[in-house]
Amino acid sequence: MRFRIVSIIALQLWRSSLKNKAVLALTVIIGGMLLFAAFTGWQHYRYQHNMRLQYQQQVREQWLNSPDKHPHRMAHYGYLVFRPKHSLSFFDFGIESFTGVSIFLEAHRQNTVNFSEAGFSTGMLRFGEISVAMILQLLVPLLLFFLGFSSISAERENSTLKVLLCQGVSWQELIAGKTLGITGVALVLYLPVILVTVLCWLLLSRFQVSAGDSVRLLLLIFAYFAYFIICALIAVLVSALSKTSKGALTTLIGIWLLFMIVLPRGTQVLGAQQYPTPSKAAFQAAVEKDLRREGDSHNPDDPHYKAIKDSLLRAYNVDSVHKLPFNYGGFIMAEGERISAEIYARHQQELVRTYEQQNSFGRYAAFINPYLAIKHFSMALTGTDFAAYMDFQQQAEKFRYQLAQRMNRLQMEYISNQPPGPHDKPHSISHAHWAELQDFRYVPLQGKQVYRHERLSIAALVCWLLLPIAALFIITKKFRAL
Amino acid sequence: MPYIAMFSLAFKQFIRSRAAVTGLAFILVTGVVSLLIGQRFLNGQQEAVSFAAQQQQAHIQQHVRFFDKEMGLLLYYLHFSLVNTTDPLAGLSIGQRDVNPSIQSVTIRNLENQLYDTDLHNPLNLLLGNLDLGFVIIYLFPLLIIAFTYNLLSEEKEGGTWNLVRVQTGQPLRLLWLKWRLRMLAVFAAVALLMILAVIMLSLPFNQALLAVALLFTGYLLCWFALSFLVVSLKKSSGFNAVSMLSLWVVLTVLLPALVNSYISNAYPLPEALSNVVKQRQGYHEKWDMDRQVTMAPFFAHYPQFRKYPVPDEAFSWLWYYAMQQMGDDDARQETEKLQEKIRLREQASRKMAMVLPPLHAQLSLNNLARTGLQDHMHFLDSTRRFHERIKLGCYPGIFEEQPVASVDWDSFKVEYYREETPIRWTVLLLPLILTGGILFGWGWYNLRRQGHPAS
């Protein structure tokens, strides 16, 4: 393949495309929408970030300013945690609008993450959201298809293809040149997007960027570039294989609809139907059932707690729990918390596994649909994917457990084992203890974990990039010049 | 040529084209799949409801056994469920029912802390959306219409047969109109078939709502026929028609709704949701460390009927406890009202914009008819508030008087059902579609008339 020939073909297509008024208009419209999307994404991020931060600080202050009280009351007062947004989430909204924002963490109980945007949406949200990622994933390929459908078939229709091939231009050079030319038009849009994205990202993270995040951003930029090349290649190949330009256009429109509209929904629905999940009531009932089997601290005749009580009395050689050297209630609650948290975690893990099985259909479908590959990879890189949300829930639950157990330990150590009399002041401990609990800090998934989660999407993107190129060298024999 | 012969010839020509057959087959198969999914959804809802009913009874019996001494303690634990009944039409349009719970299970404690608990769901399923008949009608049928009609005129011109038609019939538009009606017939036959299957598979009752859904589908698809008629009337090439119709489809079903959504969520942000949760938590918990009068005075002002019960100065009292819980709701009342107002504004704005955007109008109206929209959920939350208030006030005297647990007939606390009845507003439902369709069709007709007559 001669680079000079390829670049002449590419440049020629690029120039003539941008001279076309309809193409120029489409490019300007998509460019305008990209600007709009970047601006609203940035605004939305700042608003949400500041609001969540503000409430998180308020909750922290309220926690620290709580007066002296019984530690178990503090365990019920609990903590409110607000899910922070990843600084790249202005670029790709991912599942953000469908996931909750705040979760109430208290003793004995695992609450749901509440107040998702979707819960207060009129149903319009279901039509999709405009983000930079959405435009790059959905609309830019359409533009590329419109640019590329006639790239070879028109040459054939005008009989210029014959001339080109006679002059010694090889099929490989022709297709490579056309693909690069079309990708070049996309770059007119994409280069400014990269610039704006990097700028927004620097501003939003206040110029304090980590090496890991920089790598993520670089990968994001490369992944989209690869996606555009894939789309351009598809357009040129379809154009080369079709008899007429009209035929190529209909085929490409069909491919676009299949890839962007029908398959994503279809594969997800297939997964969801294949792996049903329990209703909330059934899930809770299953947790409670296991709890009753292992030991229910509410049941006065529960054998597990009765055995604990008996062994404690024996070990300390006393005849009543009130004579134990520590607070018995605190000890029992710590035991209850341990058991219920373990059981809950088991069921939750099982549920998450089922969700992952549901999602696996879409993950494997990335090998037949490059849109799903870039969609998943992009969400993961911008911290707006399923794994990031599950990770947040896990960290919140871990914090909840630590909070409850810390309060139980304080109760065991500092609260008298004798219940207060009817006219005594209720037991309490100094508020100085509250600061011992560190504030909740969400640590986002590390790059390595993200790449491991996304190995299928990455493999799919690489395949999509390599396969057509490999195919090019095999199937060009089938192409016809006339 | 006699009309019948012409019709049957055109019909044969249409049905023999590969595009027509694959298009129809694809949409019918997808339609049937969507109905199967709707059927599964309805069954799932039903199962969840009967499970909740069963569960509530077992739950109450067990707790009555464990906490048989103190009414106040027992009612701290007891959950009571209210079910938002699912209309069979929800099988056609799952709407927001997959996001918002159809069962609310509440204790008599502070309600704001319980009201917004979400269901369990896979967010990726929500993001990619359901495949219900609503999706098939709103997204896929317009594509079928586009595929059927984009080259109706241009095909004849490009094939060189148009001049033949003009010379032979003298009324070329009549042929175009005939072919047009043929395609409408095919599309509406497919819709009718799917609706009949829906009635059978989802056991839909024959009522006004079903009629409204059928008319909504018809009006919506007629709008698309009118739009493509307008594009065809411009007499451009097949390629131009295909590109411009697909672009219109993308703009109408993807871009504009997404823009409207982005406008609404930015114009009416909901910080009240978060301030509400912070306020209600603080409103209740801080009262533990305050003088009892701070709690009791506003509580008695809210519920003067309980003034007669004494509150001890120091010893624990359930009256004081539940009054503190009440303060959680009362302190957050302003935020709750602001939140409700904002959501009402969101609804209003959506509806206004939907008037001029048929896909949005079709989706919102369909959700409304199937009772799966935001409005339905908001009414369900209101009804949960009333339900909670009724149960709570019913239980308070027993707690405050320290009646024995056994004195209450606990079996009478059954799961309750809520069903919203909203009258169908026919003009709001159909007029926007009739107007949009009429204008587009009239415009197209004018184009053809204007250019059709001169013997060019």
GROMACS .gro file of N, CA and C in nm, chain B residues 22 57 64 79 81 126 133 156 158 163 191 195 206 230 255 263 282 299 305 309 326 340 363 370 425 435 454-456:
model
   87
  504THR      N    1  -4.045  -0.827   0.437
  504THR     CA    2  -3.955  -0.834   0.553
  504THR      C    3  -3.996  -0.732   0.658
  539GLN      N    4  -4.965  -1.078   5.623
  539GLN     CA    5  -5.035  -1.155   5.726
  539GLN      C    6  -4.935  -1.230   5.815
  546VAL      N    7  -4.686  -1.001   6.637
  546VAL     CA    8  -4.781  -0.998   6.748
  546VAL      C    9  -4.739  -1.101   6.853
  561HIS      N   10  -4.540  -0.334   5.944
  561HIS     CA   11  -4.553  -0.273   5.812
  561HIS      C   12  -4.693  -0.298   5.757
  563SER      N   13  -4.917  -0.254   5.389
  563SER     CA   14  -4.890  -0.232   5.246
  563SER      C   15  -5.010  -0.174   5.173
  608LEU      N   16  -3.307  -0.025   3.293
  608LEU     CA   17  -3.385   0.099   3.286
  608LEU      C   18  -3.329   0.189   3.177
  615LEU      N   19  -4.525  -0.270   2.359
  615LEU     CA   20  -4.591  -0.237   2.233
  615LEU      C   21  -4.580  -0.086   2.206
  638GLU      N   22  -4.112   0.567  -0.943
  638GLU     CA   23  -4.172   0.568  -1.077
  638GLU      C   24  -4.093   0.661  -1.168
  640GLU      N   25  -3.774   0.756  -1.129
  640GLU     CA   26  -3.641   0.705  -1.156
  640GLU      C   27  -3.646   0.583  -1.246
  645ASN      N   28  -4.396   0.897  -1.653
  645ASN     CA   29  -4.452   0.962  -1.770
  645ASN      C   30  -4.556   0.873  -1.837
  673VAL      N   31  -5.129  -0.309   1.271
  673VAL     CA   32  -5.163  -0.254   1.403
  673VAL      C   33  -5.286  -0.326   1.458
  677MET      N   34  -5.324  -0.537   1.797
  677MET     CA   35  -5.419  -0.497   1.901
  677MET      C   36  -5.510  -0.615   1.939
  688PHE      N   37  -6.278  -0.451   2.721
  688PHE     CA   38  -6.323  -0.350   2.625
  688PHE      C   39  -6.378  -0.232   2.702
  712LEU      N   40  -4.581   1.459   0.293
  712LEU     CA   41  -4.526   1.593   0.268
  712LEU      C   42  -4.389   1.582   0.200
  737LEU      N   43  -3.378   1.327   1.914
  737LEU     CA   44  -3.315   1.453   1.954
  737LEU      C   45  -3.407   1.549   2.028
  745TYR      N   46  -3.392   2.025   2.894
  745TYR     CA   47  -3.442   2.155   2.936
  745TYR      C   48  -3.519   2.144   3.068
  764GLN      N   49  -3.327   1.511   6.071
  764GLN     CA   50  -3.290   1.598   6.182
  764GLN      C   51  -3.413   1.632   6.266
  781PHE      N   52  -4.708   1.906   6.836
  781PHE     CA   53  -4.783   1.782   6.811
  781PHE      C   54  -4.930   1.798   6.850
  787GLN      N   55  -5.686   1.634   6.925
  787GLN     CA   56  -5.765   1.526   6.988
  787GLN      C   57  -5.684   1.443   7.087
  791TYR      N   58  -5.410   1.303   7.661
  791TYR     CA   59  -5.317   1.203   7.715
  791TYR      C   60  -5.199   1.271   7.784
  808GLN      N   61  -4.347   1.225   6.440
  808GLN     CA   62  -4.432   1.316   6.363
  808GLN      C   63  -4.356   1.444   6.326
  822GLN      N   64  -4.339   1.866   4.559
  822GLN     CA   65  -4.459   1.832   4.484
  822GLN      C   66  -4.490   1.938   4.379
  845GLN      N   67  -4.628   0.897   2.380
  845GLN     CA   68  -4.573   0.825   2.495
  845GLN      C   69  -4.638   0.869   2.626
  852ALA      N   70  -5.250   0.402   3.051
  852ALA     CA   71  -5.215   0.274   3.114
  852ALA      C   72  -5.185   0.292   3.262
  907ARG      N   73  -5.961   1.267   2.864
  907ARG     CA   74  -5.991   1.396   2.801
  907ARG      C   75  -5.964   1.381   2.651
  917LEU      N   76  -5.449   1.790   1.448
  917LEU     CA   77  -5.400   1.918   1.394
  917LEU      C   78  -5.267   1.899   1.322
  936PRO      N   79  -4.979   2.164  -1.410
  936PRO     CA   80  -4.915   2.209  -1.534
  936PRO      C   81  -4.855   2.091  -1.610
  937ALA      N   82  -4.873   2.090  -1.737
  937ALA     CA   83  -4.828   1.973  -1.814
  937ALA      C   84  -4.678   1.975  -1.837
  938SER      N   85  -4.605   1.978  -1.734
  938SER     CA   86  -4.459   1.985  -1.749
  938SER      C   87  -4.402   1.847  -1.772
   0.00000   0.00000   0.00000
